[in-house]
Amino acid sequence: MGTGTEAEVVESVSDLPVQDPPAEEFSAADLRWAKYASSEHQRDDVALIPYERMEAFIAGECNSPECPTRFHIERGRKRDRGTLREVRSDDYLLYRMYWCSFGPENYGEGGTILPSRKYRLNTRNRAARPQSMRGCTCHFAIKRLYARPSLVLIIYHERRHINKSGFICHGPLDRDAIGPGARRVPYVGSEIQQQTMSLIYLGVPEENILQTHMEGIHRYCGSDAKVDSLASQYVHKLGMIIKRSTHELDLDDQASIRMWVDRNKKSVFYYQDSTDTDAFVLGIQTEWQLQQMIRFGHQDLLASHSSFGVSKLKYPLHTLLVFDSRQHALPVAWIITRSVTKQDTLRWMKALTERIYSVESTWRIGGFVIDDPASELDPIRDVFSCPILFSLWHIRRTWLKNIIKKCSNSEVQREIFMQLGKVMYSIWSEKNPMDALEQLFQDFVDQTAFIQYFKSFWVPKLEMWIDTIRSLPVASQESSGAIEGYHLKLKVKAYDDSQLDALQRVDWLVHKLTTELHSSYWLNLYADESGSFPEVKAEYVASTSWQRALKIPDDAVIIDDKEPFLAKVASQKDTNQMWNVWNPGSEFSFCGCSWSMQGNLCKHIIKVNMMCGPRKDFQPSLSFQSFQRVLLDLWQKPMDDSFSLDLSVAWVMQMQERIQKVTELATSDGIAQVSGRLPVQWTNKKGRRIATKRTSPLRVLPHSNGTVQKDFTPKKNRKRKRLSTVSG
């Protein structure tokens, strides 16, 4: 491996020494390599390092001065302890293949035409984007050993950053990677370029962008006049490219979308063109969105923001959201289609999950949140195999906006909204919600504009909404507020006044999503996790009403027992200003602040509801009432003392254990503290006793429709046992 000496050949991984270079980051050049072959790979270079130093090795490989790059996970697999009957020295608990991000595809010359070369850059020096795919074959694999979990086996299949022809294909040593004079051009990685692009889209002055860009460049090369001059030219050229770029690749919108799909195959997970029999469906997910979906979606909630722009856009936009470490909604996939049929929904959902499983085969979500009762539930259950929740953010926002728009009297606005809340709260009572609605029509018969709107638009489908709320658990206010926060940001980006003439073009919507909106979320998360751009981070942290409510002190809330229908919140900007929150403790509370009067869920309502939650003199929220309903349904005794009783008890016990574990993890310092307290369970394996950690007693969970979840426990490898028997 570049040491200049012939590497020794080993027959077993057990013969390899454990190497732990003292540097904070180290690369392949700091290790001594040996040759080893197995049934899974040819005779390749291998080395053994501690598992805790794996990230240090990857970072060192990325920061190579000859070919600075990033490595992405091309494939990955996991297995649990106890799943192998016979263990070899190179069997793994965790397997990942890391590939240089300049490969494996080749979008440069000799491969597919590099996206943006023909229609963006038409100069003598046609500089390609430095992170573009160039067919680099450099890749390695890591194995966390099954027999020794504290160690990692590194298998370097190809260390050189070359293409299939054997030529260096990127980096300072590549003459054609960036264009004429590439060896003198400073390296610009994907992270630096994405950061620069995001700042340009946000309208940051070019002087500030250049300063930030140079700080990133100096991490890879020294600071001198030549480097600074080239960096300045790069930022200026990139800014001009972005300003001059257009969404119209062709005058015909359908042809323009086909061209975009052909040039951005890595960002498209599903595409179905419009025909006489098939509806138009376009599924978009960038590499960064894929990483965030795997990172934040595993064993967590996935939310659906559906039917955006039904009346304004050519095709409505459907967004899948995950919740980051601050519980902010993060878009991880966009689906543009008017079709809501079960067949089309199943197709794009399967295509999306197959893409995820190709990277992380053990990825699973904990629950799926929908906001439209017309959504098809069977595809969600078939593909994701998880419980389904229902969010009230859409119905609350729509009702409040139309009440404010069609009723001029503030007292009438408040009373109508509170009465609609009572209709929703009567769902789990013995009262008929439609009777409460009829009473509302009689009490406010003089509000003809709103009553006519409600009868024509909501009454025909209100029964469907009520049935959905009865049958599905209701999502919390925090998740509803996060989804609403994404909705508001999307609305600002999509309905820009300067682009209203392009709303009926799909290529314009795709351009907005993949440039401005994507760059905005990328920069927000980068600023939050890296500590860079404090102003961007502060704005991002306070972008949801829930986070803003957390900053209101408890003593700023006044709840008078003599007036149970009114709470007051002191303004944080003006101490003399008090905001009245009517109907406290309810999702349908009413506040007079400007943010709430736009139909939004404001921080004052959330803060008051936080204070009312533990108090018994206020009714519990709709989400908590639905949670109680689920528990009561599980707790109800079957008609006879049969197997159904055993299964119900098992489900209740499993739910109790999971809730206890989640609570324990949320209040502890880390997962290590929780796992260390798990009891030891002795199990019999081939006549020997092995100490293992106790797992969950059941591997099934009830669906929201009462069916049993599939068992995803890894199956024992019986093929190896048969082979060993034959060989014996």
XYZ file of C-alpha atoms in Angstrom:
728
model
C 0.000 0.000 0.000
C 2.484 2.522 -1.041
C 5.149 1.504 1.514
C 7.605 0.359 -1.086
C 7.999 -3.096 0.484
C 6.159 -6.341 -0.129
C 3.320 -6.718 2.412
C 3.257 -9.912 4.459
C 0.489 -12.442 3.874
C -1.635 -13.581 6.827
C -3.957 -16.564 6.966
C -6.203 -15.263 9.741
C -7.275 -11.915 11.114
C -6.123 -13.154 14.516
C -2.535 -12.926 13.231
C -2.782 -9.187 12.639
C -1.362 -6.786 15.229
C -3.587 -4.032 16.604
C -2.295 -0.610 15.502
C -3.167 2.664 17.249
C -1.219 5.646 15.857
C -0.826 8.420 18.442
C -1.969 11.286 16.162
C -5.491 12.678 16.565
C -6.160 11.834 12.901
C -4.255 9.238 10.893
C -4.415 7.799 7.393
C -3.424 4.659 5.515
C 0.152 5.946 5.248
C 0.469 5.701 9.047
C -0.425 1.994 9.158
C 1.447 -1.173 8.314
C -0.579 -3.280 5.912
C -0.782 -7.020 5.342
C -2.348 -9.142 2.608
C -5.411 -11.200 3.458
C -8.044 -12.986 1.370
C -11.427 -14.430 2.292
C -14.544 -15.770 0.595
C -15.907 -12.189 0.494
C -12.968 -10.451 -1.193
C -9.727 -11.098 -3.062
C -6.292 -10.727 -1.516
C -6.445 -7.121 -0.338
C -4.523 -4.918 2.072
C -5.822 -5.143 5.628
C -5.028 -3.571 8.985
C -6.507 -3.816 12.476
C -7.305 -0.760 14.614
C -9.446 -0.056 17.714
C -13.130 0.525 16.955
C -13.054 3.875 18.756
C -10.391 5.147 16.287
C -12.433 4.379 13.157
C -13.652 7.971 12.718
C -10.098 9.256 13.152
C -8.947 7.018 10.283
C -11.775 8.147 7.982
C -11.049 11.803 8.772
C -7.372 11.265 7.999
C -8.174 9.690 4.642
C -10.472 12.605 3.779
C -7.752 15.164 4.555
C -5.118 13.622 2.307
C -3.060 16.484 0.778
C -2.672 14.627 -2.538
C -6.395 13.959 -3.027
C -8.584 15.745 -0.470
C -12.074 14.263 -0.573
C -14.926 12.833 1.457
C -15.950 9.212 1.794
C -19.611 8.228 1.752
C -21.186 4.943 2.832
C -21.911 2.986 -0.329
C -23.231 -0.134 1.410
C -23.771 -1.269 4.966
C -24.931 -4.316 6.916
C -25.379 -5.241 10.573
C -25.973 -8.371 12.581
C -26.727 -8.986 16.253
C -24.737 -11.036 18.730
C -25.921 -14.608 18.927
C -27.013 -14.899 15.277
C -24.008 -17.005 14.131
C -23.594 -20.632 15.128
C -19.921 -20.700 14.184
C -17.720 -17.627 14.256
C -14.743 -17.013 11.976
C -12.027 -14.511 12.738
C -13.278 -12.033 10.095
C -17.036 -12.259 10.762
C -18.572 -8.886 11.436
C -21.099 -7.201 13.675
C -21.010 -4.084 11.481
C -19.934 -3.857 7.843
C -19.633 -0.655 5.853
C -18.110 0.099 2.477
C -16.775 3.639 2.127
C -16.304 5.052 -1.375
C -14.605 8.255 -2.441
C -17.298 10.841 -3.165
C -15.804 11.450 -6.623
C -17.105 8.005 -7.576
C -18.118 5.365 -8.363
C -20.120 6.923 -11.224
C -18.423 9.012 -13.854
C -20.321 12.114 -14.919
C -17.282 13.705 -16.554
C -15.704 13.154 -19.952
C -15.678 9.497 -20.877
C -18.844 8.928 -18.857
C -22.240 10.568 -18.671
C -22.268 14.271 -19.543
C -21.517 16.240 -16.409
C -24.671 18.048 -15.244
C -24.482 21.832 -15.750
C -21.516 21.783 -18.142
C -23.479 22.426 -21.322
C -26.090 24.806 -20.124
C -24.359 26.671 -17.310
C -20.733 27.048 -18.274
C -19.914 27.773 -21.902
C -16.499 29.396 -21.630
C -12.976 28.486 -22.671
C -12.246 27.253 -19.157
C -15.268 25.029 -18.580
C -14.639 24.417 -14.902
C -16.609 21.480 -13.524
C -17.903 21.337 -10.006
C -15.140 19.768 -7.891
C -17.433 17.331 -6.061
C -18.843 15.948 -9.345
C -18.650 12.220 -9.989
C -15.502 11.339 -11.936
C -15.446 7.560 -11.692
C -12.981 7.371 -8.793
C -12.406 3.745 -7.763
C -10.852 4.453 -4.361
C -12.814 2.552 -1.705
C -12.334 0.558 1.452
C -14.464 -1.501 3.828
C -14.533 -1.711 7.604
C -15.652 -4.657 9.708
C -16.385 -4.441 13.400
C -15.332 -7.942 14.336
C -17.936 -10.317 15.730
C -15.460 -12.112 17.976
C -13.701 -8.906 19.084
C -16.187 -5.989 18.986
C -13.592 -3.509 20.264
C -11.585 -3.885 17.029
C -12.156 -2.888 13.411
C -10.695 -4.618 10.377
C -9.919 -2.191 7.520
C -9.926 -3.749 4.047
C -8.537 -1.385 1.418
C -9.713 -2.570 -2.003
C -8.247 0.385 -3.930
C -6.193 3.105 -2.288
C -5.332 5.168 -5.354
C -7.744 7.876 -6.510
C -7.856 6.730 -10.116
C -10.562 5.968 -12.664
C -11.040 2.704 -14.538
C -8.403 3.780 -17.070
C -5.828 4.101 -14.311
C -5.518 7.890 -14.418
C -5.778 10.236 -11.419
C -9.277 11.679 -11.729
C -9.461 14.473 -9.109
C -7.418 16.524 -6.725
C -4.389 18.771 -7.223
C -2.556 16.076 -9.218
C -5.337 15.812 -11.789
C -4.742 18.182 -14.681
C -8.276 17.879 -16.037
C -10.332 17.841 -12.831
C -11.093 21.547 -12.831
C -9.729 22.689 -16.185
C -6.521 24.275 -17.475
C -4.202 25.042 -14.597
C -6.006 22.714 -12.200
C -2.846 22.008 -10.228
C -2.661 25.671 -9.242
C -6.354 26.018 -8.328
C -7.131 25.601 -4.613
C -9.232 22.551 -3.719
C -12.906 23.264 -3.121
C -14.712 20.373 -1.408
C -18.436 19.663 -1.512
C -18.962 21.051 1.999
C -17.198 24.325 1.184
C -19.098 24.749 -2.062
C -22.472 23.911 -0.504
C -21.740 26.424 2.248
C -20.824 29.108 -0.312
C -23.901 28.365 -2.429
C -26.171 28.540 0.613
C -24.793 31.930 1.606
C -25.328 33.230 -1.928
C -28.932 32.008 -1.970
C -29.559 33.704 1.388
C -28.376 37.030 -0.043
C -25.292 37.428 2.175
C -22.935 40.161 0.860
C -20.154 38.853 -1.368
C -17.421 40.217 0.948
C -18.690 38.099 3.839
C -19.099 35.043 1.605
C -15.521 35.409 0.332
C -14.132 35.620 3.872
C -15.957 32.450 4.930
C -14.946 30.694 1.708
C -11.259 31.506 2.208
C -11.351 30.145 5.751
C -12.473 26.814 4.319
C -9.888 26.912 1.533
C -7.049 27.570 3.962
C -7.770 24.269 5.693
C -6.455 22.482 2.604
C -3.721 24.813 1.373
C -1.658 27.701 2.625
C -2.682 31.328 2.414
C -0.970 33.404 -0.254
C -1.911 36.038 -2.791
C -2.420 33.520 -5.623
C -4.775 31.319 -3.588
C -6.776 34.310 -2.358
C -7.092 35.692 -5.867
C -8.336 32.378 -7.277
C -10.770 31.971 -4.372
C -12.159 35.438 -5.039
C -12.628 34.590 -8.713
C -14.341 31.338 -7.751
C -16.853 33.024 -5.423
C -17.592 35.720 -8.006
C -18.044 33.177 -10.806
C -20.266 30.938 -8.645
C -22.400 33.935 -7.719
C -22.808 34.888 -11.375
C -23.706 31.304 -12.302
C -26.417 31.179 -9.630
C -27.838 34.571 -10.597
C -27.941 33.662 -14.287
C -29.212 30.113 -13.836
C -32.753 29.440 -14.988
C -35.284 26.736 -14.315
C -36.328 26.583 -17.974
C -34.142 23.993 -19.690
C -36.747 23.843 -22.453
C -39.761 25.946 -23.377
C -41.939 22.873 -22.890
C -42.296 22.131 -19.189
C -42.529 18.358 -19.629
C -39.402 18.258 -21.807
C -37.601 20.500 -19.325
C -38.354 18.091 -16.478
C -37.093 15.129 -18.525
C -33.814 16.956 -19.093
C -33.517 17.783 -15.392
C -34.129 14.154 -14.414
C -31.474 12.931 -16.873
C -28.928 15.393 -15.478
C -29.688 14.783 -11.799
C -30.105 11.014 -11.535
C -28.468 10.899 -8.112
C -31.193 13.185 -6.732
C -34.172 11.313 -8.224
C -35.441 8.197 -6.462
C -38.609 7.764 -8.547
C -39.864 9.176 -11.845
C -43.032 8.349 -13.747
C -43.837 10.479 -16.768
C -47.372 11.537 -17.525
C -49.164 9.334 -20.072
C -52.744 8.421 -20.926
C -52.713 5.699 -18.266
C -50.107 6.872 -15.723
C -50.042 10.018 -13.622
C -46.988 12.257 -13.326
C -44.872 11.384 -10.258
C -41.441 12.845 -9.461
C -39.620 11.839 -6.280
C -36.611 14.001 -5.327
C -34.054 13.252 -2.629
C -30.496 14.590 -2.603
C -27.543 12.740 -1.092
C -27.654 15.056 1.928
C -31.365 14.423 2.446
C -30.754 10.683 2.284
C -28.130 10.970 5.025
C -30.473 12.990 7.251
C -33.353 10.572 6.701
C -31.162 7.680 7.822
C -29.717 9.677 10.694
C -32.851 11.253 12.189
C -35.537 8.880 10.909
C -34.208 5.613 12.348
C -36.430 4.479 15.254
C -38.027 7.929 15.213
C -40.989 9.696 13.625
C -41.453 10.380 9.920
C -44.059 13.035 9.088
C -46.004 13.825 5.936
C -46.720 17.381 4.800
C -49.211 16.732 2.035
C -51.023 18.548 -0.741
C -49.132 21.839 -0.708
C -50.216 24.156 -3.523
C -53.293 22.204 -4.616
C -54.963 25.291 -6.062
C -51.875 27.260 -7.165
C -49.275 24.792 -8.445
C -49.493 22.615 -11.544
C -48.912 19.536 -9.397
C -49.242 19.519 -5.580
C -46.133 18.996 -3.480
C -45.869 16.216 -0.903
C -42.976 16.418 1.587
C -41.585 13.792 3.953
C -40.116 15.257 7.129
C -37.877 14.011 9.917
C -37.255 15.788 13.200
C -33.670 16.786 13.996
C -31.999 16.945 17.412
C -33.969 20.120 18.230
C -37.218 18.552 16.965
C -37.356 20.877 13.972
C -38.966 19.487 10.828
C -36.350 18.717 8.170
C -37.419 17.882 4.574
C -35.824 14.620 3.442
C -37.872 13.875 0.301
C -40.139 15.773 -2.090
C -42.828 14.068 -4.167
C -44.511 16.115 -6.897
C -47.738 14.513 -8.100
C -51.482 14.915 -8.228
C -52.049 11.185 -7.837
C -53.081 9.897 -4.404
C -53.968 6.388 -5.566
C -52.803 3.430 -3.556
C -50.816 2.026 -6.477
C -48.759 5.162 -7.172
C -48.185 5.834 -3.474
C -46.956 2.276 -2.949
C -44.540 2.583 -5.887
C -42.733 5.712 -4.778
C -42.670 4.627 -1.121
C -41.055 1.312 -2.070
C -38.520 3.079 -4.294
C -37.618 5.418 -1.426
C -37.156 2.684 1.176
C -35.167 0.503 -1.233
C -32.745 3.388 -1.673
C -32.377 3.689 2.097
C -31.963 -0.061 2.645
C -29.170 -0.131 0.054
C -27.187 2.102 2.425
C -28.503 1.007 5.847
C -30.317 -2.327 5.816
C -31.442 -2.106 9.462
C -33.160 1.289 9.094
C -36.687 1.405 10.545
C -38.983 4.220 11.655
C -40.919 4.328 14.906
C -44.073 6.002 13.591
C -45.576 7.857 10.630
C -47.483 11.139 11.102
C -50.072 12.124 8.487
C -52.033 15.379 8.210
C -54.666 14.420 5.623
C -57.463 11.919 6.408
C -57.690 11.100 2.691
C -54.162 9.641 2.749
C -53.880 5.981 1.826
C -52.869 4.078 4.968
C -52.251 0.629 3.466
C -49.032 1.646 1.593
C -47.646 3.154 4.812
C -48.385 -0.023 6.758
C -47.035 -2.289 4.009
C -43.808 -0.356 3.382
C -42.890 1.125 6.775
C -44.614 -1.419 9.075
C -45.156 1.108 11.847
C -47.946 2.830 13.823
C -49.665 5.821 12.174
C -50.474 9.095 13.945
C -52.633 12.027 12.862
C -51.686 15.712 13.179
C -54.311 18.434 13.638
C -52.091 21.328 12.503
C -53.787 21.685 9.103
C -57.400 21.729 10.293
C -56.585 24.095 13.172
C -54.738 26.534 10.951
C -57.380 26.503 8.203
C -60.277 27.046 10.604
C -58.552 29.894 12.443
C -57.499 31.709 9.253
C -61.001 31.603 7.793
C -62.631 32.683 11.057
C -60.359 35.738 11.208
C -60.905 36.453 7.509
C -64.702 36.132 7.470
C -65.616 37.424 10.965
C -64.663 40.996 11.848
C -65.575 40.985 15.568
C -62.743 39.671 17.776
C -65.132 38.312 20.414
C -67.067 36.397 17.770
C -63.810 35.035 16.348
C -62.832 33.752 19.768
C -66.205 32.156 20.525
C -66.503 30.387 17.167
C -62.988 28.961 17.423
C -63.601 27.735 20.968
C -66.889 26.128 19.910
C -65.144 24.306 17.065
C -62.655 23.062 19.630
C -65.519 21.662 21.693
C -66.734 19.808 18.611
C -63.344 18.083 18.322
C -63.127 17.383 22.065
C -66.546 15.695 22.013
C -65.202 12.946 19.719
C -64.335 10.650 22.656
C -67.367 11.568 24.749
C -70.893 10.195 24.576
C -72.056 13.343 22.781
C -72.434 13.418 19.023
C -69.939 15.937 17.497
C -72.454 16.786 14.761
C -74.969 17.898 17.404
C -72.401 20.325 18.811
C -71.769 21.588 15.293
C -75.468 22.156 14.678
C -75.629 24.162 17.901
C -72.744 26.318 16.618
C -74.694 27.062 13.415
C -77.679 28.202 15.455
C -75.649 30.375 17.843
C -73.834 32.207 15.033
C -76.494 32.257 12.362
C -75.728 35.938 11.732
C -72.147 35.131 10.607
C -73.333 34.187 7.141
C -69.942 34.393 5.372
C -68.255 31.894 7.677
C -71.279 29.597 8.082
C -71.729 29.321 4.310
C -68.016 28.618 3.853
C -68.016 25.952 6.574
C -71.156 24.213 5.307
C -69.970 24.105 1.705
C -66.310 23.205 2.301
C -66.104 21.316 5.620
C -69.446 19.687 6.414
C -69.253 17.197 3.482
C -65.903 15.841 4.677
C -66.029 16.513 8.419
C -67.227 12.981 9.127
C -64.079 11.646 7.450
C -61.884 13.843 9.673
C -63.726 12.760 12.817
C -63.440 9.065 11.922
C -59.713 9.464 11.310
C -59.186 11.202 14.659
C -61.140 8.426 16.379
C -59.172 5.632 14.733
C -55.623 7.081 14.854
C -53.612 8.502 17.777
C -53.355 12.307 17.657
C -49.868 13.842 17.355
C -48.630 16.327 19.937
C -48.516 20.115 19.675
C -44.718 20.059 19.393
C -44.726 17.935 16.241
C -47.690 19.906 14.839
C -45.835 23.164 15.455
C -42.722 21.788 13.736
C -44.711 20.757 10.651
C -46.382 24.162 10.590
C -42.931 25.801 10.787
C -41.847 23.926 7.654
C -45.109 24.898 5.940
C -44.504 28.592 6.596
C -40.929 28.459 5.314
C -41.984 26.549 2.206
C -44.760 29.050 1.562
C -42.344 31.997 1.715
C -39.932 30.329 -0.723
C -42.552 29.021 -3.144
C -44.875 32.008 -3.399
C -42.251 34.616 -4.135
C -43.994 37.558 -5.822
C -41.348 37.767 -8.522
C -42.060 34.201 -9.661
C -45.864 34.089 -9.619
C -45.929 33.683 -13.399
C -44.020 30.390 -13.094
C -46.290 28.596 -10.593
C -47.720 26.388 -13.332
C -44.292 25.052 -14.319
C -42.917 21.959 -12.571
C -39.304 22.797 -13.466
C -39.625 26.076 -11.548
C -40.825 24.247 -8.427
C -37.998 21.699 -8.715
C -35.485 24.523 -9.092
C -36.837 26.283 -5.979
C -36.729 23.118 -3.880
C -33.271 21.901 -4.872
C -31.554 25.292 -4.730
C -32.975 27.848 -2.300
C -34.940 25.625 0.089
C -32.354 22.836 0.161
C -29.483 25.274 0.692
C -31.379 27.040 3.464
C -31.923 23.851 5.473
C -28.377 22.651 4.811
C -26.924 25.878 6.181
C -29.284 25.891 9.173
C -28.251 22.418 10.260
C -24.574 23.086 9.517
C -24.624 26.291 11.571
C -26.397 24.552 14.451
C -24.006 21.600 14.636
C -20.716 23.314 13.782
C -21.197 26.528 15.755
C -20.503 28.611 12.663
C -22.723 31.549 11.699
C -24.191 32.337 15.144
C -26.894 34.572 13.668
C -28.096 31.808 11.354
C -28.063 29.360 14.254
C -30.035 31.681 16.536
C -32.663 32.226 13.852
C -32.885 28.496 13.194
C -33.238 27.584 16.876
C -36.107 30.075 17.276
C -37.838 29.064 14.034
C -40.613 27.080 15.772
C -43.197 28.317 18.246
C -42.296 25.491 20.624
C -38.690 26.652 20.938
C -39.812 30.251 21.367
C -42.239 29.166 24.095
C -39.417 27.520 26.034
C -37.769 30.923 26.417
C -40.796 32.372 28.225
C -40.265 32.078 32.013
C -42.955 30.402 34.097
C -43.546 33.506 36.172
C -44.587 35.371 32.996
C -47.760 33.248 32.852
C -50.711 34.200 35.029
C -53.504 31.651 35.513
C -56.333 32.849 37.724
C -58.461 30.121 39.291
C -61.394 32.547 39.339
C -61.180 32.868 35.530
C -60.493 29.347 34.264
C -61.218 30.322 30.637
C -58.509 32.998 30.507
C -54.733 33.051 31.014
C -52.336 35.960 30.579
C -48.756 35.988 29.310
C -46.400 38.922 29.827
C -44.629 40.103 26.692
C -40.852 39.553 26.654
C -40.263 42.671 24.560
C -42.607 45.078 26.340
C -43.147 44.385 30.040
C -46.300 46.515 30.005
C -47.901 44.331 27.327
C -50.038 41.330 28.365
C -51.424 38.777 25.905
C -54.748 37.094 26.669
C -54.999 33.364 25.931
C -58.593 32.139 25.938
C -59.592 28.507 26.479
C -56.192 27.574 28.037
C -55.020 23.966 27.940
C -56.661 23.237 24.592
C -55.255 22.866 21.076
C -57.991 25.332 20.141
C -56.855 28.125 22.465
C -57.194 31.648 21.088
C -54.581 34.396 21.433
C -54.758 37.988 20.226
C -51.081 38.397 19.231
C -50.226 39.223 15.624
C -48.642 35.799 14.954
C -51.741 33.955 16.116
C -54.024 36.272 14.152
C -52.330 35.027 10.976
C -53.612 31.531 11.755
C -50.390 30.254 13.340
C -49.837 28.335 16.564
C -48.148 31.012 18.705
C -45.672 30.695 21.559
C -48.120 32.143 24.114
C -50.632 29.336 23.562
C -47.940 26.667 23.732
C -46.464 28.111 26.925
C -49.876 28.311 28.610
C -50.648 24.720 27.592
C -47.297 23.624 29.041
C -48.313 25.174 32.350
C -51.831 23.712 32.251
C -50.723 20.179 31.361
C -49.827 18.966 34.892
C -52.880 20.631 36.493
C -55.982 18.513 37.065
C -58.383 21.456 36.835
C -57.744 21.692 33.063
C -58.877 19.116 30.566
C -56.073 17.081 28.949
C -55.058 17.791 25.377
C -56.491 15.881 22.442
C -53.195 14.033 21.921
C -53.184 12.875 25.561
C -56.845 11.835 25.370
C -56.125 9.730 22.286
C -53.155 8.189 24.116
C -55.460 7.263 26.997
C -57.873 5.771 24.490
C -55.169 3.506 23.065
C -54.229 2.290 26.535
C -57.861 1.662 27.462
C -58.428 -0.331 24.270
C -55.446 -2.529 25.133
C -56.520 -2.824 28.751
C -60.074 -3.950 28.032
C -60.625 -7.565 28.964
C -61.629 -9.919 26.107
C -65.012 -11.582 26.237
C -63.541 -14.912 27.367
C -60.409 -15.961 29.237
C -58.595 -16.981 26.059
C -55.453 -16.473 24.029
C -56.676 -12.956 23.174
C -56.207 -11.996 26.803
C -52.617 -13.276 26.762
C -51.831 -11.305 23.609
C -53.404 -8.123 25.029
C -51.372 -8.453 28.235
C -48.203 -9.006 26.211
C -48.814 -5.862 24.134
C -49.511 -3.767 27.218
C -46.369 -5.045 28.945
C -44.246 -4.356 25.894
C -45.629 -0.839 25.586
C -44.935 -0.233 29.273
C -41.346 -1.427 28.915
C -40.739 0.765 25.857
C -42.169 3.848 27.516
C -40.001 3.226 30.572
C -36.882 2.838 28.415
C -37.602 6.002 26.430
C -38.200 7.936 29.639
C -35.048 6.540 31.200
C -32.973 7.409 28.141
C -34.391 10.952 27.999
C -33.464 11.613 31.633
C -30.031 9.925 31.573
C -26.630 11.215 30.466
C -26.330 8.772 27.590
C -27.230 5.367 26.214
C -24.175 3.778 27.830
C -25.574 4.567 31.255
C -28.865 2.873 30.365
C -27.353 -0.221 28.732
C -25.019 -0.735 31.664
C -27.981 -1.264 33.964
C -29.581 -3.995 31.835
C -29.672 -7.353 33.658
C -27.624 -10.306 32.426
C -29.614 -13.218 31.003
C -28.107 -16.684 30.603
C -29.015 -18.484 27.403
C -27.984 -21.902 26.179
C -25.923 -21.995 22.984
C -24.659 -25.393 21.746
C -24.356 -26.841 25.222
C -22.515 -23.805 26.593
C -23.877 -20.958 28.670
C -23.283 -17.462 27.297
C -24.082 -14.212 29.089
C -26.159 -11.871 26.950
C -28.123 -8.686 27.468
C -31.844 -9.209 27.783
C -33.777 -7.984 24.791
C -37.398 -7.037 24.508
C -39.640 -9.993 25.358
C -41.613 -9.653 22.132
C -40.723 -8.830 18.577
C -44.197 -7.747 17.509
C -46.121 -4.535 17.844
C -49.763 -3.958 17.000
C -50.451 -1.813 13.964
C -52.902 1.019 14.184
C -55.324 -1.310 12.377
C -54.811 -4.129 14.849
C -52.584 -6.352 12.690
C -49.282 -7.683 13.933
C -46.006 -6.111 12.843
C -43.529 -8.221 10.934
C -40.581 -9.762 12.732
C -37.374 -8.098 11.576
C -35.076 -10.163 13.811
C -32.046 -11.332 11.786
C -32.409 -15.000 10.884
C -29.761 -17.515 11.845
C -27.368 -18.428 9.058
C -28.050 -22.103 8.494
C -26.053 -22.224 5.258
C -22.793 -21.919 7.185
C -23.797 -24.822 9.425
C -24.503 -27.065 6.443
C -21.174 -26.157 4.849
C -19.302 -26.926 8.048
C -21.104 -30.266 8.310
C -20.134 -31.230 4.741
C -16.542 -30.174 5.248
C -16.341 -32.267 8.397
